[in-house]
XYZ file of C-alpha atoms in Angstrom:
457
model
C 54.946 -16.929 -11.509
C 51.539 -17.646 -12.931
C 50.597 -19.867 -9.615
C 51.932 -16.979 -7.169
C 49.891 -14.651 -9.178
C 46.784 -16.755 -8.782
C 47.630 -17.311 -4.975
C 47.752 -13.617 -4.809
C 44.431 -12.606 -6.358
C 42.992 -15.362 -4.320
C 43.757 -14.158 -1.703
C 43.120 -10.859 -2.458
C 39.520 -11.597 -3.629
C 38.933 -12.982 0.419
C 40.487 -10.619 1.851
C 38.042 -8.396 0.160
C 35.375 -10.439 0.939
C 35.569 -10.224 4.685
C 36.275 -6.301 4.341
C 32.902 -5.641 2.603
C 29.372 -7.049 2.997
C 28.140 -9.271 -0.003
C 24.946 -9.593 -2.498
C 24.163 -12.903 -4.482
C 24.094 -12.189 -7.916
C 21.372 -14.275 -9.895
C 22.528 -16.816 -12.552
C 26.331 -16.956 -10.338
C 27.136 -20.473 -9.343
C 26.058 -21.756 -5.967
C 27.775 -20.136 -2.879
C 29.564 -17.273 -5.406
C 28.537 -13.789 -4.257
C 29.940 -10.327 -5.287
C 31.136 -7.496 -2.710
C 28.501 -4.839 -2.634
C 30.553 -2.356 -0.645
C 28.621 -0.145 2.021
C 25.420 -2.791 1.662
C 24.565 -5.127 3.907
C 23.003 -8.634 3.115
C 19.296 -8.512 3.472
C 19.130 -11.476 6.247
C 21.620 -8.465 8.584
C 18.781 -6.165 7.831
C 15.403 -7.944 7.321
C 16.411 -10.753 10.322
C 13.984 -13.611 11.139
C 12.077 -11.149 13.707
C 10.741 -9.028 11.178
C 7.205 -8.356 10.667
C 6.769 -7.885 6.969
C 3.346 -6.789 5.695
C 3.244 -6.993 1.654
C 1.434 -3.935 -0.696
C 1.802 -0.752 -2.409
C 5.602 -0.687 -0.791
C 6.526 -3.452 1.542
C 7.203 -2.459 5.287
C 9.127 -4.610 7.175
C 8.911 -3.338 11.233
C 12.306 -4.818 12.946
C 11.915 -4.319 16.918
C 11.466 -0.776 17.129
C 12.824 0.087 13.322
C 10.364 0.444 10.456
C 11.818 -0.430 6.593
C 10.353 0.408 3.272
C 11.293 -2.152 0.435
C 11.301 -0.199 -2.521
C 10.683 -2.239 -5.436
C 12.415 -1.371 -8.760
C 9.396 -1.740 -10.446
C 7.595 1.673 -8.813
C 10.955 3.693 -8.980
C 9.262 6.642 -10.877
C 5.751 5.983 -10.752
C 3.404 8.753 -9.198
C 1.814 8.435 -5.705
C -0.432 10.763 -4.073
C 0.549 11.337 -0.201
C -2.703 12.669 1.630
C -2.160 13.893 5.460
C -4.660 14.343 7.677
C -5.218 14.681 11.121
C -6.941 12.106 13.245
C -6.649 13.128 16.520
C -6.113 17.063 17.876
C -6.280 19.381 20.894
C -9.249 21.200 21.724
C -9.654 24.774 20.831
C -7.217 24.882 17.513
C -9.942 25.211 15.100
C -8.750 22.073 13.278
C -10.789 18.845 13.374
C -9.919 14.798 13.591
C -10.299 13.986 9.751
C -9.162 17.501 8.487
C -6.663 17.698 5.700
C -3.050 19.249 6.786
C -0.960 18.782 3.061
C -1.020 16.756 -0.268
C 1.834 15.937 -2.699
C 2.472 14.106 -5.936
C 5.681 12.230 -5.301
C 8.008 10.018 -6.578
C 11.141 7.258 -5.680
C 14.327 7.537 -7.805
C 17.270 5.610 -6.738
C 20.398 8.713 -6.705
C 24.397 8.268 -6.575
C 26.110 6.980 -3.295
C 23.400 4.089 -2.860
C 20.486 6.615 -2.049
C 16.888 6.812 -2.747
C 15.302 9.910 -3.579
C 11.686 11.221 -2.844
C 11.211 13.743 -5.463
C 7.827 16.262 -5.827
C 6.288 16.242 -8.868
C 5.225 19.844 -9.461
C 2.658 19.933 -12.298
C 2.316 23.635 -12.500
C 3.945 23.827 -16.717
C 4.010 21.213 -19.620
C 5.238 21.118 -22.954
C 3.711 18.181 -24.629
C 6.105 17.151 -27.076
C 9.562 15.780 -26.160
C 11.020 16.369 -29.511
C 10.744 20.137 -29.831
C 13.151 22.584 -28.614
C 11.212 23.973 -25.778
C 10.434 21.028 -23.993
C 14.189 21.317 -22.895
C 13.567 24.762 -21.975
C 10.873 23.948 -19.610
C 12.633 20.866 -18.376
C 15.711 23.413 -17.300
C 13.090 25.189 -15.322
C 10.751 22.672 -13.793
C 13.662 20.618 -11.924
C 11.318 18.961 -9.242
C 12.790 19.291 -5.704
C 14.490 16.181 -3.750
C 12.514 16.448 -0.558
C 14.115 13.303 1.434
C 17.224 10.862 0.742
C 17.672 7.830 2.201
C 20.674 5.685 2.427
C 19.633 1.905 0.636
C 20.639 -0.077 3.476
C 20.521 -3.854 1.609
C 19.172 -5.170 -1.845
C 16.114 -7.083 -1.657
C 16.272 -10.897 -1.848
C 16.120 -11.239 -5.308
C 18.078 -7.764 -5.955
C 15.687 -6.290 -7.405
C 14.280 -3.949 -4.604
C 15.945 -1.626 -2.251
C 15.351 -1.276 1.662
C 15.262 1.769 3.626
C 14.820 3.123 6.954
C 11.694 5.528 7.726
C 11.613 5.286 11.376
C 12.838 8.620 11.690
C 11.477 10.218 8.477
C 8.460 9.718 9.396
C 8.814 10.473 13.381
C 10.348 13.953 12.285
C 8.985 16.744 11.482
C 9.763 16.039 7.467
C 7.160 18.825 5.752
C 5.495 16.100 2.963
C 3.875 14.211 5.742
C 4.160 16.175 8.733
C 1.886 19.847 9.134
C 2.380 22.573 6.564
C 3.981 26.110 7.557
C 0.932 27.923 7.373
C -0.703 25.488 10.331
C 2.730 26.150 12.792
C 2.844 29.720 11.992
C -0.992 30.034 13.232
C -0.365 28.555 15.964
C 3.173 29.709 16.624
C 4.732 25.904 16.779
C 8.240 25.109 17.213
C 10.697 22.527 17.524
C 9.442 18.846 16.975
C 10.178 17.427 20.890
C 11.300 13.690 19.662
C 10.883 11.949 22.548
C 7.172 12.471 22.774
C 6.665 11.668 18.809
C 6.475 8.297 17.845
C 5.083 5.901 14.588
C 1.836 4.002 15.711
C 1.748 1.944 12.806
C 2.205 1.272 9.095
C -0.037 -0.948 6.892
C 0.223 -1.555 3.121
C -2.241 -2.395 0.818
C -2.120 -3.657 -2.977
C -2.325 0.192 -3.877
C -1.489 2.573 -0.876
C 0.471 2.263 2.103
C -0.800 4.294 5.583
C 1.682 5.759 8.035
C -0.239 6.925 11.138
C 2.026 8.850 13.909
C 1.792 10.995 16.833
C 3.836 14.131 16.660
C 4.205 16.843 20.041
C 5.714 20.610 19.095
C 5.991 23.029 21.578
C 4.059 26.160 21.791
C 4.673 29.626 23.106
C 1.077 30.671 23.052
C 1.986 34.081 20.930
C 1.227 34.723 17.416
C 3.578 36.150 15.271
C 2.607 39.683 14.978
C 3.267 42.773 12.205
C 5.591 44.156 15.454
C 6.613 41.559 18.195
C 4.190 39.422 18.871
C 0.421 39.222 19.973
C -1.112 37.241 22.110
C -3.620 34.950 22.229
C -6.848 35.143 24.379
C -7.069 32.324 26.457
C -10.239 30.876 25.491
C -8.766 30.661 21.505
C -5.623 28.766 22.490
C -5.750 25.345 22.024
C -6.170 24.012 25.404
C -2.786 21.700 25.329
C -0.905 24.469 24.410
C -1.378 25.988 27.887
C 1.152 22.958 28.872
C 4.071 24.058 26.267
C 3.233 21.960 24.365
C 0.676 20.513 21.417
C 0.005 16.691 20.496
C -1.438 15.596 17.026
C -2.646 12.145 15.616
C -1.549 12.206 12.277
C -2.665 9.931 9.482
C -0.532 9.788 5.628
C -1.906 7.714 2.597
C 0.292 6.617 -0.131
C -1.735 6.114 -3.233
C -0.384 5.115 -6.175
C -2.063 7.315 -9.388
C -3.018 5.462 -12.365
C -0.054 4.696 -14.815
C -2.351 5.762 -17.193
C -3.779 9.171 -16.426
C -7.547 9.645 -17.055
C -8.501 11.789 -20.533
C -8.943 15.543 -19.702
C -12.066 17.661 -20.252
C -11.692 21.365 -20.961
C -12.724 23.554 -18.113
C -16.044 26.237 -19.582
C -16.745 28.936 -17.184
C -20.604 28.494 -18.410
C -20.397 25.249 -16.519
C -19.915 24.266 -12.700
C -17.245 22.571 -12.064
C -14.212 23.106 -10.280
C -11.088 23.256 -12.314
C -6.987 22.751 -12.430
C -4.652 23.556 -14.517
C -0.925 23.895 -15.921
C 1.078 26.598 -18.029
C 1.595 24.769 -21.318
C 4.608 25.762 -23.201
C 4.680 25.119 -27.220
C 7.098 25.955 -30.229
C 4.381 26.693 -32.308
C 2.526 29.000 -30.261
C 3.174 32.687 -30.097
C 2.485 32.801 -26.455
C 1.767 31.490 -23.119
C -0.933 29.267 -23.337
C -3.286 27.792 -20.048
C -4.863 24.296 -20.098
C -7.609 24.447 -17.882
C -9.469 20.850 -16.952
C -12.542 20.029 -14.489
C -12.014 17.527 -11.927
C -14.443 14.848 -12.272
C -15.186 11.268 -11.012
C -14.193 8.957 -13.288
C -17.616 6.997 -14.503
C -17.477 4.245 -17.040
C -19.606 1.539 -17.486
C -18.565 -2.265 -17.130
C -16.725 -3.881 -20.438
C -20.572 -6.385 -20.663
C -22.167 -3.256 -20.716
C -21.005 -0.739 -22.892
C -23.198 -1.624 -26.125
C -25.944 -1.221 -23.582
C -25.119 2.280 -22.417
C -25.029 3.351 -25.809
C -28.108 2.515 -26.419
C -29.365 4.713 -23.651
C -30.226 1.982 -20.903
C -29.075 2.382 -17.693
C -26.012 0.468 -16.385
C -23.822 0.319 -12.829
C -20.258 2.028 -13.468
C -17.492 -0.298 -12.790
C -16.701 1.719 -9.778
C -19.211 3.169 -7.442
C -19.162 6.941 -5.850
C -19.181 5.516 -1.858
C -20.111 8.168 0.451
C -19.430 6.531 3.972
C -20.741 8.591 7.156
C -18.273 9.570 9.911
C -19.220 6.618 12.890
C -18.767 9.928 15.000
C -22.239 11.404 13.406
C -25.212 11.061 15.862
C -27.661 7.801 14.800
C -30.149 9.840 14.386
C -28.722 12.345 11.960
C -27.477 9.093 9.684
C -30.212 8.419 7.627
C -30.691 12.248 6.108
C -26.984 12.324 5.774
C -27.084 9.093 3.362
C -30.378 10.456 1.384
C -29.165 13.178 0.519
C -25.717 11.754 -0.614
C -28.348 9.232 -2.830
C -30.357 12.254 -4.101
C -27.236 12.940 -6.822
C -28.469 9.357 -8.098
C -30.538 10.683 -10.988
C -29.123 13.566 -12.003
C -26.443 10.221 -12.712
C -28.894 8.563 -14.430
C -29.285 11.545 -17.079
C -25.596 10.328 -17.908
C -26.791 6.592 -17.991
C -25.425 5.408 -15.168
C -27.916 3.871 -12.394
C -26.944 3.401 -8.551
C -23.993 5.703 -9.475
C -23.849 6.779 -6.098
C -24.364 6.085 -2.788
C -24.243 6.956 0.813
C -22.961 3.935 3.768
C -22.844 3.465 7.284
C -19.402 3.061 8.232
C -18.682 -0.858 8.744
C -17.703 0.070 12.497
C -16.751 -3.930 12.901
C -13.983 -3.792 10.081
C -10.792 -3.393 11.363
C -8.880 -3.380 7.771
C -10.471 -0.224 6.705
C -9.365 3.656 8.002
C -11.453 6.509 7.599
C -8.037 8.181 6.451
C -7.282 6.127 4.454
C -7.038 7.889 0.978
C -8.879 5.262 -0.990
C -12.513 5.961 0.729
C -14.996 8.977 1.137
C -16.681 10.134 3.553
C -18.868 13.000 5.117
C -16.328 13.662 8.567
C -18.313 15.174 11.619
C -16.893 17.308 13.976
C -17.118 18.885 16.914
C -17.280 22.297 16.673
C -19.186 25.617 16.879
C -18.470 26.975 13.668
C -22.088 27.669 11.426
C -20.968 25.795 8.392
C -20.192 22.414 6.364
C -17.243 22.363 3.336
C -17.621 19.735 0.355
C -13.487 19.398 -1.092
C -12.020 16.890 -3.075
C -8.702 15.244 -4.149
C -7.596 15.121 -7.367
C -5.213 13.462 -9.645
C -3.386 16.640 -10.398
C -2.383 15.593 -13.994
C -6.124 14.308 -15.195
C -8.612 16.127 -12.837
C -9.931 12.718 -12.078
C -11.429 12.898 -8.451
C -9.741 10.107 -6.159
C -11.621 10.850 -3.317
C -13.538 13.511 -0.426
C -13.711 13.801 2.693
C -17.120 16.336 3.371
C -16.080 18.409 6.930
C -19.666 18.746 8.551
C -19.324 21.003 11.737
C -21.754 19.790 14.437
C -23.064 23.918 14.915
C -24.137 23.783 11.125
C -27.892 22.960 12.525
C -27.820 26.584 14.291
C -27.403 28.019 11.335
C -30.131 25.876 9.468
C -32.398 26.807 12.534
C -31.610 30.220 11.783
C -32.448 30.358 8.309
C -35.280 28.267 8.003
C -36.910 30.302 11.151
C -36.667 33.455 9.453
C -37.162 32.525 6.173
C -40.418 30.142 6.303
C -41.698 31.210 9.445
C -44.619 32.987 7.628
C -45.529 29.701 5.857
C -44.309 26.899 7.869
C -45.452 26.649 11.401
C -42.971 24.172 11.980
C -40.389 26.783 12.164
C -42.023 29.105 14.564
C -40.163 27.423 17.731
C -36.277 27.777 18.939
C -35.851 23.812 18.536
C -37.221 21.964 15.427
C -38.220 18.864 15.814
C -36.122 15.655 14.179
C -37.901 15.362 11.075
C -37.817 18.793 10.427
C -33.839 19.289 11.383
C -33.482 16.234 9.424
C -34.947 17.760 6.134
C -32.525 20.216 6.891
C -29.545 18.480 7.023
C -30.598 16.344 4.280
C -30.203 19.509 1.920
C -26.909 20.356 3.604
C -25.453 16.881 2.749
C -26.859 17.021 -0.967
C -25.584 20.510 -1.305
C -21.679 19.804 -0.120
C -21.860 15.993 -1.729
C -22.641 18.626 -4.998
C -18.839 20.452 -4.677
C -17.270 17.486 -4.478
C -18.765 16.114 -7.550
């Protein structure tokens, strides 16, 4: 009896085997696997003509199919995802380099052999796990599963999980696609699949990139308070007048610091710009706000702390790079960087020397993206709009600034015309003409780009 039993569960166990697909399990003898039902082994997925590009989240592209292997080891960790545009139609009021959305995100791995992308809201805190409260907020601070994704095999060493993107990121999925304000102004509908397509996806050590092109159609209306109105023809978008609207879009992945920078309290006697959370505590007898200025994080080099106590002046570890836009006219370059460099000594009051500083974009460099999330820049457009904006992004938990991207509209040097002809006409005969001349524009600009370089700091 005891040898039929054993022929049975022998045979049982192989039967098995050939119904399901298998995963080595580490420290089993040679050859011994285990049935991982509904997973396939990684060689079926990840096959010899992958091309596998190592970082932030390894991205395997197989043929046509892109794969994310999601290492156990940033399940849970924070990343920043910044869109922008790269490439738009004409007319939209919406600029190449333009931001369309931000998110804090997160990987979990869920039931049924899924991995979550969860949102990290940020908007209350209760600092200490142990009180009653903290439960309380927790019940009403659930963060949002924005995507699942079915874990097609286990890494090679099972400790990683791969994934499909190819058509996460092709569709019109709202964390990395255009926000609903942006299709409601211009009246967007359905993503048309066939014309939408992933250019390419490149990881490094702490972001990955996703660039893609993505086509909606367009009725040309606006929604209206009754009906609809139209648009005027010369404020459509000029693609639209095909059914139709094409983007270039460009999403970072950045992973935030595991350790979030130290906060420092917002005062409203001060200029900064600020964020905040509702903060929830069992001691307090109400609602309390905790308001903190974004800020670059600036700290000297380990070799020379003992020397910026002392008051000398010392390079931070990490620079503030300003890089200029290789769209910006030569000549318009050099004020642009000055006046990025003119910040450096009100730096120097805080001890730091060369703090920052304004660079030509190394045009020649083909690992580095002006989208990319980990660099700065001052973005130049073209457009007739009489103005130049100075954002940032933020780490939403610290305030610590991770990076700008200045939008500089090319129709801002009208308006500097027009000011500086009507306000120092009387004392500057420079300005008494309807074109300046270079050095006198340039002056101008210089002041624009200190000025905007200012909000973002």
């Amino acid at each position: 009896i005891a040898s039929l039993l054993s022929i049975f569960f022998i045979s049982f166990a192989f039967a098995q085997h050939k119904r399901h697909d298998t995963a080595s399990v580490a420290g089993s003898p040679a050859g011994i696997t285990i049935p991982k039902p509904g997973l396939k082994p990684y060689k079926e997925i990840i096959t010899d003509k992958a091309k596998t590009q190592n970082g932030l989240i390894t991205v395997h592209k197989v043929e046509d199919k892109f794969y994310f292997e999601i290492a156990d080891s940033i399940l849970g960790k924070e990343m920043l995802t910044v869109t922008r545009f790269t490439k738009v139609p004409w007319g939209g009021g919406i600029y190449g380099g333009e931001e369309a959305n931000e998110n804090v995100l997160y990987f979990e791995k869920g039931p049924d052999k899924k991995i979550f992308i969860r949102i990290s809201l940020h908007v209350v805190s209760s600092p200490d796990s142990s009180k009653p409260i903290y439960q309380a907020v927790k019940n009403s601070s659930v963060d949002p599963i924005a995507a699942a994704f079915d874990i097609k095999a286990l890494g090679k060493d099972s400790v990683s999980s791969i994934i499909e993107v190819t058509d996460f990121f092709k569709g019109d999925n709202q964390i990395v696609s255009i926000d609903p304000s942006t299709k409601r102004r211009f009246n967007l509908g359905g993503l048309a699949s066939d014309r939408s397509y992933i250019d390419h996806i490149k990881s490094f050590p702490v972001n990955t990139e996703i660039k893609t092109v993505k086509t909606f159609s367009a009725s040309g209306n606006m929604p209206g308070v009754a009906g609809t109105i139209p648009f005027p023809a010369s404020s459509l978008p000029a693609a639209e007048t095909a059914g139709a609207i094409t983007v270039e879009m460009n999403t970072s992945f950045l992973l935030l610091p595991s350790k979030p920078m130290a906060r420092r309290k917002f005062d409203p006697r001060v200029g900064y710009f600020a964020d905040h959370f509702t903060v929830f505590e069992d001691g307090s007898q109400k609602v309390d706000e905790n308001t903190f200025i974004t800020r670059w994080r600036l700290e000297p080099k380990d070799e020379d702390i003992e020397k910026w106590k002392k008051g000398e002046l010392v390079e931070p570890k990490k620079q503030i790079i300003y890089y200029i836009d290789p769209a910006t006219p030569k000549k318009w370059r050099p004020y642009l960087i000055t006046g990025i460099n003119d910040w450096q000594k009100a730096f120097e009051q805080a001890g730091f020397k060369n703090a920052i500083i304004g660079k030509e974009w190394p045009e020649n460099d083909t690992t580095m993206s002006l989208e990319d999330a980990r660099f700065s820049a001052i973005r130049y457009f073209a457009s007739d709009i009489e103005n130049a904006y100075g954002p940032n992004i933020h780490d939403p938990r610290s305030g610590e600034i991770l990076e700008s991207h200045i939008g500089w509209y090319h129709n801002v040097m009208k308006l500097l015309h027009d000011w500086y002809f009507i306000q120092a006409s009387a004392v500057d005969p420079r300005a008494r003409t309807m074109k300046f001349d270079d050095s006198l524009m340039g002056e101008l600009i210089r002041f624009v780009s200190s000025h905007e370089v200012g909000h973002t700091l």
